[in-house]
mmCIF file of C-alpha atoms in Angstrom:
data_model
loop_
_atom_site.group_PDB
_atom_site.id
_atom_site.type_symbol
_atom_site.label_atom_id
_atom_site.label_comp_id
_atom_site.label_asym_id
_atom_site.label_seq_id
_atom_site.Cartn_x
_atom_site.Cartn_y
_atom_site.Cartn_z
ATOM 1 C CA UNK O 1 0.000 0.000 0.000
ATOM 2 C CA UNK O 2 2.736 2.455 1.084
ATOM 3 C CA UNK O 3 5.012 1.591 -2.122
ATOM 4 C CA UNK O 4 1.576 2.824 -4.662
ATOM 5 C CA UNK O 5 1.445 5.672 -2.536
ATOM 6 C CA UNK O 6 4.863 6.688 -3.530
ATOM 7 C CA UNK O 7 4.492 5.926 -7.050
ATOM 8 C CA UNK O 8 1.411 8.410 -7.408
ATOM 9 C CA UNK O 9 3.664 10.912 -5.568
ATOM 10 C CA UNK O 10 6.510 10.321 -7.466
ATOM 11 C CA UNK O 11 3.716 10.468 -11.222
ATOM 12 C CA UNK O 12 1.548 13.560 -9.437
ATOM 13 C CA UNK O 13 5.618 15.296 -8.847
ATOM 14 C CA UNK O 14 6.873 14.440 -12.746
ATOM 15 C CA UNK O 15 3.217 15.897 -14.196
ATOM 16 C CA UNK O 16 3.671 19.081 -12.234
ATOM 17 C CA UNK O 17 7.717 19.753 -13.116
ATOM 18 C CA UNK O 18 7.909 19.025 -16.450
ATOM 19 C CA UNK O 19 5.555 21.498 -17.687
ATOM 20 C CA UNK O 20 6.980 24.085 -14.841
ATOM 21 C CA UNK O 21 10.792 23.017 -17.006
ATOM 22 C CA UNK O 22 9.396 23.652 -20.181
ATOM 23 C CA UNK O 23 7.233 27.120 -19.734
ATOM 24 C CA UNK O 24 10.004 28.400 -17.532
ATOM 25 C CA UNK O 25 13.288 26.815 -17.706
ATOM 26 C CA UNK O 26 13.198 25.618 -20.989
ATOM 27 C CA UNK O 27 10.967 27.758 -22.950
ATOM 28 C CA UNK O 28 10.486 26.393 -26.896
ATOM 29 C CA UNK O 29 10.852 28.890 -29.781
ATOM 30 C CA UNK O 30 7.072 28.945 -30.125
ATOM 31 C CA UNK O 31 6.822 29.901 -26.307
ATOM 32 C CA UNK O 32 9.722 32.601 -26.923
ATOM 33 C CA UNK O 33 7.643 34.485 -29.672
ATOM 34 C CA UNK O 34 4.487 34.254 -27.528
ATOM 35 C CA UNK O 35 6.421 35.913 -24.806
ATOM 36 C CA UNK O 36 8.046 38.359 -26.612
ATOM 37 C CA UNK O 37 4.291 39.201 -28.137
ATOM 38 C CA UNK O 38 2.706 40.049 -25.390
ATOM 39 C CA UNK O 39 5.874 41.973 -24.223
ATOM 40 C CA UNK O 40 9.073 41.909 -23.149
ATOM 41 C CA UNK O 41 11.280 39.143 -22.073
ATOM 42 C CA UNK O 42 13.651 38.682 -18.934
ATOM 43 C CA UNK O 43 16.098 35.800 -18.765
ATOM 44 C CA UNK O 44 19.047 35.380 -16.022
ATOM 45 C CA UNK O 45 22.698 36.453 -17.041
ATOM 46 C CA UNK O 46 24.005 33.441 -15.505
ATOM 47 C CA UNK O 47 21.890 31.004 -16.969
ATOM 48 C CA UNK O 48 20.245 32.015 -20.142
ATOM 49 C CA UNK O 49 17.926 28.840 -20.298
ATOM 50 C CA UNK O 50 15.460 31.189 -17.904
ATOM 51 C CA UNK O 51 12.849 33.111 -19.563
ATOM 52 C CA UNK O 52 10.381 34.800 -18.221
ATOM 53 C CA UNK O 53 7.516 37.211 -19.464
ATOM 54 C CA UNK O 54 7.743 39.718 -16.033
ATOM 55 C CA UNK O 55 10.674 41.145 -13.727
ATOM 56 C CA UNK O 56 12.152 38.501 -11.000
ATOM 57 C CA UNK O 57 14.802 36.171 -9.965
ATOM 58 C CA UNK O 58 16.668 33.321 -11.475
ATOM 59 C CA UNK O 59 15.467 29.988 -9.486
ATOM 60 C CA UNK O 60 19.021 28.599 -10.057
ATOM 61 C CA UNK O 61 21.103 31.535 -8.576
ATOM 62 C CA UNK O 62 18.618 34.062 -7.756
ATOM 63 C CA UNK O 63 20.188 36.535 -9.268
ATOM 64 C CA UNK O 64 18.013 39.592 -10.893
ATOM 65 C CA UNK O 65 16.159 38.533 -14.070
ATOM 66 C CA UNK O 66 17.503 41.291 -17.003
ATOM 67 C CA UNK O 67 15.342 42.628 -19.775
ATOM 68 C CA UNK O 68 15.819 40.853 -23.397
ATOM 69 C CA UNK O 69 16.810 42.650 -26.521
ATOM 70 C CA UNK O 70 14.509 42.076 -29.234
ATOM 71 C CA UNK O 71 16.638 40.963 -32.104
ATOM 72 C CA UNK O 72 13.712 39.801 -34.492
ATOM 73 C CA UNK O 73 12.670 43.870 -34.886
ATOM 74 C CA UNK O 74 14.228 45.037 -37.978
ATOM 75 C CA UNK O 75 15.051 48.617 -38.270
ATOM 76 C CA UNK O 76 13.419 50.162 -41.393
ATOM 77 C CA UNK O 77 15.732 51.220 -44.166
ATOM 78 C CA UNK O 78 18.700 50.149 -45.281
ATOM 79 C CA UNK O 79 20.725 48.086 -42.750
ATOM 80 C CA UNK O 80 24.166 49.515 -41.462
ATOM 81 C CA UNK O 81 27.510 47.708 -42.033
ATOM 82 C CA UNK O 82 29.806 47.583 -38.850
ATOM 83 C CA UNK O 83 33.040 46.260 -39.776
ATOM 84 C CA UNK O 84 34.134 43.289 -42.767
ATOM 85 C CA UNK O 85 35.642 40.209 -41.482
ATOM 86 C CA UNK O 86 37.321 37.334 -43.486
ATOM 87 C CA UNK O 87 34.728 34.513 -43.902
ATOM 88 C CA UNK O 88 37.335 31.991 -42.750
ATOM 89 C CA UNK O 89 38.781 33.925 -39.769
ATOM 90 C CA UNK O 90 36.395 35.800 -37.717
ATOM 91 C CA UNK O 91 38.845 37.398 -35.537
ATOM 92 C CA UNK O 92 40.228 38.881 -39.064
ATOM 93 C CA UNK O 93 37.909 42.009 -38.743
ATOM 94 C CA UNK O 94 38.504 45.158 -40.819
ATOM 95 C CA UNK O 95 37.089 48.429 -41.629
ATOM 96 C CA UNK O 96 36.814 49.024 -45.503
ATOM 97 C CA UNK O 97 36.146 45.853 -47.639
ATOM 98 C CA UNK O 98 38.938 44.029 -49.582
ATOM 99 C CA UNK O 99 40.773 40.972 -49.094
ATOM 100 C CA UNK O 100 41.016 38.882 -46.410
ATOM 101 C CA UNK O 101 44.507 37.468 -45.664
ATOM 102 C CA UNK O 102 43.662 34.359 -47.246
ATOM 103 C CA UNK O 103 43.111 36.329 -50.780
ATOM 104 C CA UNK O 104 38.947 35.854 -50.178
ATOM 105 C CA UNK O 105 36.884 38.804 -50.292
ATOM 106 C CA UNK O 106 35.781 40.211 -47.227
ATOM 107 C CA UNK O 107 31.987 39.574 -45.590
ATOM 108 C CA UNK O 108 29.685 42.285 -44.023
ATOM 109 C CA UNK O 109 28.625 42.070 -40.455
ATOM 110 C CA UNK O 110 25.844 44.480 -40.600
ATOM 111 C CA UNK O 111 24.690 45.983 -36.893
ATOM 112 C CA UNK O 112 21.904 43.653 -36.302
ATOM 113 C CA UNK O 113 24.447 40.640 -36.476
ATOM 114 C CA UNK O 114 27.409 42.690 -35.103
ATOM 115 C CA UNK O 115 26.031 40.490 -31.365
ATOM 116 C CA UNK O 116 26.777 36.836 -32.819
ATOM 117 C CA UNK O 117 30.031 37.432 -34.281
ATOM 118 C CA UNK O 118 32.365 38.044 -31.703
ATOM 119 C CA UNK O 119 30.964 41.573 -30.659
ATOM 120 C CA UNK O 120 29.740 41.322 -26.534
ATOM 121 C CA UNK O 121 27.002 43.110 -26.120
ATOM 122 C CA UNK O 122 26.156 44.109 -22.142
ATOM 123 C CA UNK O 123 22.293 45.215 -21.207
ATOM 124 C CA UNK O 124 22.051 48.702 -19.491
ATOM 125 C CA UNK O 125 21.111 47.080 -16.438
ATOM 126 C CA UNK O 126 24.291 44.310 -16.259
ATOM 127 C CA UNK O 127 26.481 47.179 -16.921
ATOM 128 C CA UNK O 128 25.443 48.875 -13.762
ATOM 129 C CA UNK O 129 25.185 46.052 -11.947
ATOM 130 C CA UNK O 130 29.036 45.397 -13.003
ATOM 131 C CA UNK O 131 29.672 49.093 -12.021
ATOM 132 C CA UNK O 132 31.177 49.408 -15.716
ATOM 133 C CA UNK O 133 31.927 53.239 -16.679
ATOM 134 C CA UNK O 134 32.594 54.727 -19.847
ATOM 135 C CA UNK O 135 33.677 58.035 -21.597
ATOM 136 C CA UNK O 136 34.042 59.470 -24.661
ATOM 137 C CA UNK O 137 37.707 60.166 -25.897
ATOM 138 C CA UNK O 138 38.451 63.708 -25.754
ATOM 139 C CA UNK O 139 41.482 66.501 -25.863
ATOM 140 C CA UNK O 140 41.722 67.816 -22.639
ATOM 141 C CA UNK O 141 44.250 70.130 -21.018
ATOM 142 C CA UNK O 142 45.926 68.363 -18.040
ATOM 143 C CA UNK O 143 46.619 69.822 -14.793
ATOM 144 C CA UNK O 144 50.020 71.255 -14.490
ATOM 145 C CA UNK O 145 50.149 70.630 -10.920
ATOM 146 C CA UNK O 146 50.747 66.514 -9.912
ATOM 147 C CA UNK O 147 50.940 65.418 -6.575
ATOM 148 C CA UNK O 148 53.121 62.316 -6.132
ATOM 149 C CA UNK O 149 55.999 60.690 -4.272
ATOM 150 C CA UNK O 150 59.277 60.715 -5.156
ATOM 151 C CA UNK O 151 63.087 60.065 -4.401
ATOM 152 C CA UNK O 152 65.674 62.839 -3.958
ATOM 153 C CA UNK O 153 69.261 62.469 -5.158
ATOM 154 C CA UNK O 154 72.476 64.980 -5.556
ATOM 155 C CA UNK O 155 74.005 65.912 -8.590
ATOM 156 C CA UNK O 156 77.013 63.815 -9.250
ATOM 157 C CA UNK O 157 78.552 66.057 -11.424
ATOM 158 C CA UNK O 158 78.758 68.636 -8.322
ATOM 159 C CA UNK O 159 79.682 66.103 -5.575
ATOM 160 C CA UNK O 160 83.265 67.055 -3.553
ATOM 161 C CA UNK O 161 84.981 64.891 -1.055
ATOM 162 C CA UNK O 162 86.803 66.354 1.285
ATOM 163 C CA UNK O 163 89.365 64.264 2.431
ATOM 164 C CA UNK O 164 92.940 64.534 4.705
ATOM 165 C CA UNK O 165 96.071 63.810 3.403
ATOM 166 C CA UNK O 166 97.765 62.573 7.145
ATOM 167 C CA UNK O 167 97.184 60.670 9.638
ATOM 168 C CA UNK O 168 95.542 61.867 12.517
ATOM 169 C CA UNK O 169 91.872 62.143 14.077
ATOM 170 C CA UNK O 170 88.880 64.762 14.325
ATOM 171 C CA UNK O 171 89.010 66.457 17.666
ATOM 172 C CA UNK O 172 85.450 68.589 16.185
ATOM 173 C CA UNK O 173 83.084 68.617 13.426
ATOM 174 C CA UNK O 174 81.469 71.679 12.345
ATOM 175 C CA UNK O 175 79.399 70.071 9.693
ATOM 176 C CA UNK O 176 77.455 67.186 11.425
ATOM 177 C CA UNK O 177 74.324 66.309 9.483
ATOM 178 C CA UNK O 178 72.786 65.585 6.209
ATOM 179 C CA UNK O 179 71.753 68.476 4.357
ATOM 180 C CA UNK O 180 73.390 70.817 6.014
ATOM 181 C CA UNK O 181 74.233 73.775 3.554
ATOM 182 C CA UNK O 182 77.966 74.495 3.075
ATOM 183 C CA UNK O 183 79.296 77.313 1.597
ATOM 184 C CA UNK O 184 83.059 77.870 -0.108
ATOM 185 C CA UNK O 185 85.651 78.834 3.159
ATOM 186 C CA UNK O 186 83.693 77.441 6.035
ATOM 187 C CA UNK O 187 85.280 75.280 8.307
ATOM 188 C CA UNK O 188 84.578 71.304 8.130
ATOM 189 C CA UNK O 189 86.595 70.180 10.793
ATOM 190 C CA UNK O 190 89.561 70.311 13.361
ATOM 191 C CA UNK O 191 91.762 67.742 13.368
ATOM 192 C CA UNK O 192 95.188 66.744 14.486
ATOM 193 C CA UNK O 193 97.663 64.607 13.134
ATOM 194 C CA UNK O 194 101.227 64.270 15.060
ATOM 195 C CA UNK O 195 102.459 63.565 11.369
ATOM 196 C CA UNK O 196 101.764 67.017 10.348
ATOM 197 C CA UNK O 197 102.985 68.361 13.661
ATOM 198 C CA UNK O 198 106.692 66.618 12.516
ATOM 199 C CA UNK O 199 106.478 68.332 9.684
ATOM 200 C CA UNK O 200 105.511 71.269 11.183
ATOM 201 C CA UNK O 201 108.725 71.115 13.701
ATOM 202 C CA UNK O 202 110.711 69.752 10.697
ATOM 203 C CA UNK O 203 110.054 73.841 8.486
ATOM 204 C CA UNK O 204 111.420 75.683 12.012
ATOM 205 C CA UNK O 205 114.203 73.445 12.349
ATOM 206 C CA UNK O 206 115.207 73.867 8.965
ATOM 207 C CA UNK O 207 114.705 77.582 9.270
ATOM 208 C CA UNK O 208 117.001 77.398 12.130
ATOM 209 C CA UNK O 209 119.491 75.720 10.680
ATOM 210 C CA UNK O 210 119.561 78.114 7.408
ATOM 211 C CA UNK O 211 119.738 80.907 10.179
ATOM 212 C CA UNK O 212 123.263 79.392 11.803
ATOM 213 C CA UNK O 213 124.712 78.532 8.419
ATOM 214 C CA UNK O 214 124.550 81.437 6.741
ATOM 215 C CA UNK O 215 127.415 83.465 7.691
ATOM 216 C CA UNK O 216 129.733 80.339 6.948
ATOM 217 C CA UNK O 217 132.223 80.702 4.222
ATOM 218 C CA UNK O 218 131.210 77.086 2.578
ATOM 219 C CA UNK O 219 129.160 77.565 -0.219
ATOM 220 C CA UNK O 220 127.769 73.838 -0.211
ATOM 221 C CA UNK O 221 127.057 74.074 3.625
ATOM 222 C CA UNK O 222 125.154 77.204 3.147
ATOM 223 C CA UNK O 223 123.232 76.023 0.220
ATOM 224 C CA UNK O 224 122.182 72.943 2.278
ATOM 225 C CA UNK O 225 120.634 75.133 4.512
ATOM 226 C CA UNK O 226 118.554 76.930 2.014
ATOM 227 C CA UNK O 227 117.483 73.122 0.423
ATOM 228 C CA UNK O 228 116.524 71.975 3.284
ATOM 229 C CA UNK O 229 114.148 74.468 4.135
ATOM 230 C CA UNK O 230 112.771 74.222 0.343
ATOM 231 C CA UNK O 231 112.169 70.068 1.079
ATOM 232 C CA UNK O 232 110.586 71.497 4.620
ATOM 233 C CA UNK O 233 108.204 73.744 2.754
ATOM 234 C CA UNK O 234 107.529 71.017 -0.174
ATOM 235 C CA UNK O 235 106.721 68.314 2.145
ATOM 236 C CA UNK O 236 103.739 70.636 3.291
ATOM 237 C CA UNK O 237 102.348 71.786 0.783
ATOM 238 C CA UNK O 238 101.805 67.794 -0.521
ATOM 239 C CA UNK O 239 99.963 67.700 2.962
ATOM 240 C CA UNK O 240 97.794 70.174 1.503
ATOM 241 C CA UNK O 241 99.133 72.643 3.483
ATOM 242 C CA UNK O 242 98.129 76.661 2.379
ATOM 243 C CA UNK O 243 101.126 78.893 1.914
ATOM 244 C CA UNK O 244 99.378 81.462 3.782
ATOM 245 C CA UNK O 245 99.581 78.880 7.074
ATOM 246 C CA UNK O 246 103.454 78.012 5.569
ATOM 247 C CA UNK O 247 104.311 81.463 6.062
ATOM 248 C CA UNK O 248 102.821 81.934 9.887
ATOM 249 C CA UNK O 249 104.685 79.300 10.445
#
């Protein structure tokens, strides 16, 4: 008894669905141009099998049914050509007629079949949905002013190292952080260096020496005297040395 009750369940569930798939899921041509008599036509963007004859939602995904283009209605007079394509290759699309890379002559694709040959068309209402935005191209002036980020770097060209020629250590800096400015003649830095001090004490020695010699009647011991402070005076100006400094000493 129970196993007849679920076959007339089961026969009672197949009579209802299969119209409610046909009508609605599966609509045939002759149902589609009924519908799209009496009005217009909404189908799901995710599943194009629904059709229905009024605003809804899919009962797959339940997403917002979106209004059908009639493609039947012809516009009156003479149709508009969009592009020519090669009849082989429809990617092959251009703008003028001709040949087609192939050496065939090109086809039409007038605007009422621009949709089926590789042309996406979007409804109003999936564009906004999609939040898609368009604009027409145009020759604008551009803002001189641009805010952005960006790295800073010094000219190479006008980069100077200062650097010591002795041996010794920096007892105070006068120029202690990036970016300070620096003009020509300021001070950098004092430093001392015993080797500079030697050849500091090496110039008065030698000037001492040229002092006791020359009175002396020997030419060559009196020239030493005068070479010696000469080397003296060389060997500081190599430690960069200015003869202004030279001479107070």
């Amino acid at each position: 008894m129970k196993t007849n009750q679920i076959i007339i369940g089961v026969i009672a569930l197949i009579i209802i669905a299969v119209p409610l798939y046909i009508f609605v899921v599966q609509p045939s041509d002759e149902t589609r141009t009924h519908l799209s008599e009496e009005g217009q036509l909404y189908t799901c963007g995710m599943h194009p099998d629904i059709v229905s004859d009024e605003p809804g939602v899919c009962p797959i995904c339940e997403m917002n049914l979106t209004p059908i283009k009639n493609n039947n209605q012809k516009s009156s007079g003479e149709r508009k050509i969009v592009y020519w394509q090669a009849p082989m290759d429809p990617n092959e699309i251009y703008d003028e007629p001709g040949k087609s890379k192939m050496g065939m002559d090109l086809v039409p694709v007038y605007e009422d079949e621009a949709g089926g040959s590789g042309i996406v068309t979007i409804d109003p209402e999936v564009q906004q949905n999609m939040n898609i935005k368009t604009e027409i191209v145009k020759i604008k002036s551009l803002s001189s002013e641009v805010t952005t980020n960006g790295v800073l770097g010094t000219d190479e060209t006008s980069e100077y190292i200062a650097t010591t020629r002795v041996n010794g250590w920096i007892e105070k800096l006068y120029i202690n952080y990036t970016g300070q400015k620096v003009r020509k003649g300021d001070k950098l830095m004092d430093i001392y260096s015993p080797e500079l001090v030697a050849a500091q004490q090496e110039l008065i020695t030698a000037l001492s020496y040229n002092q006791s010699v020359k009175e002396t009647n020997f030419k060559e011991i009196s020239e030493s005297g005068e070479e010696l402070v000469e080397n003296s005076v060389r060997k500081l100006q190599l430690f960069n040395v200015s003869d202004k400094e030279i001479d107070r000493i």
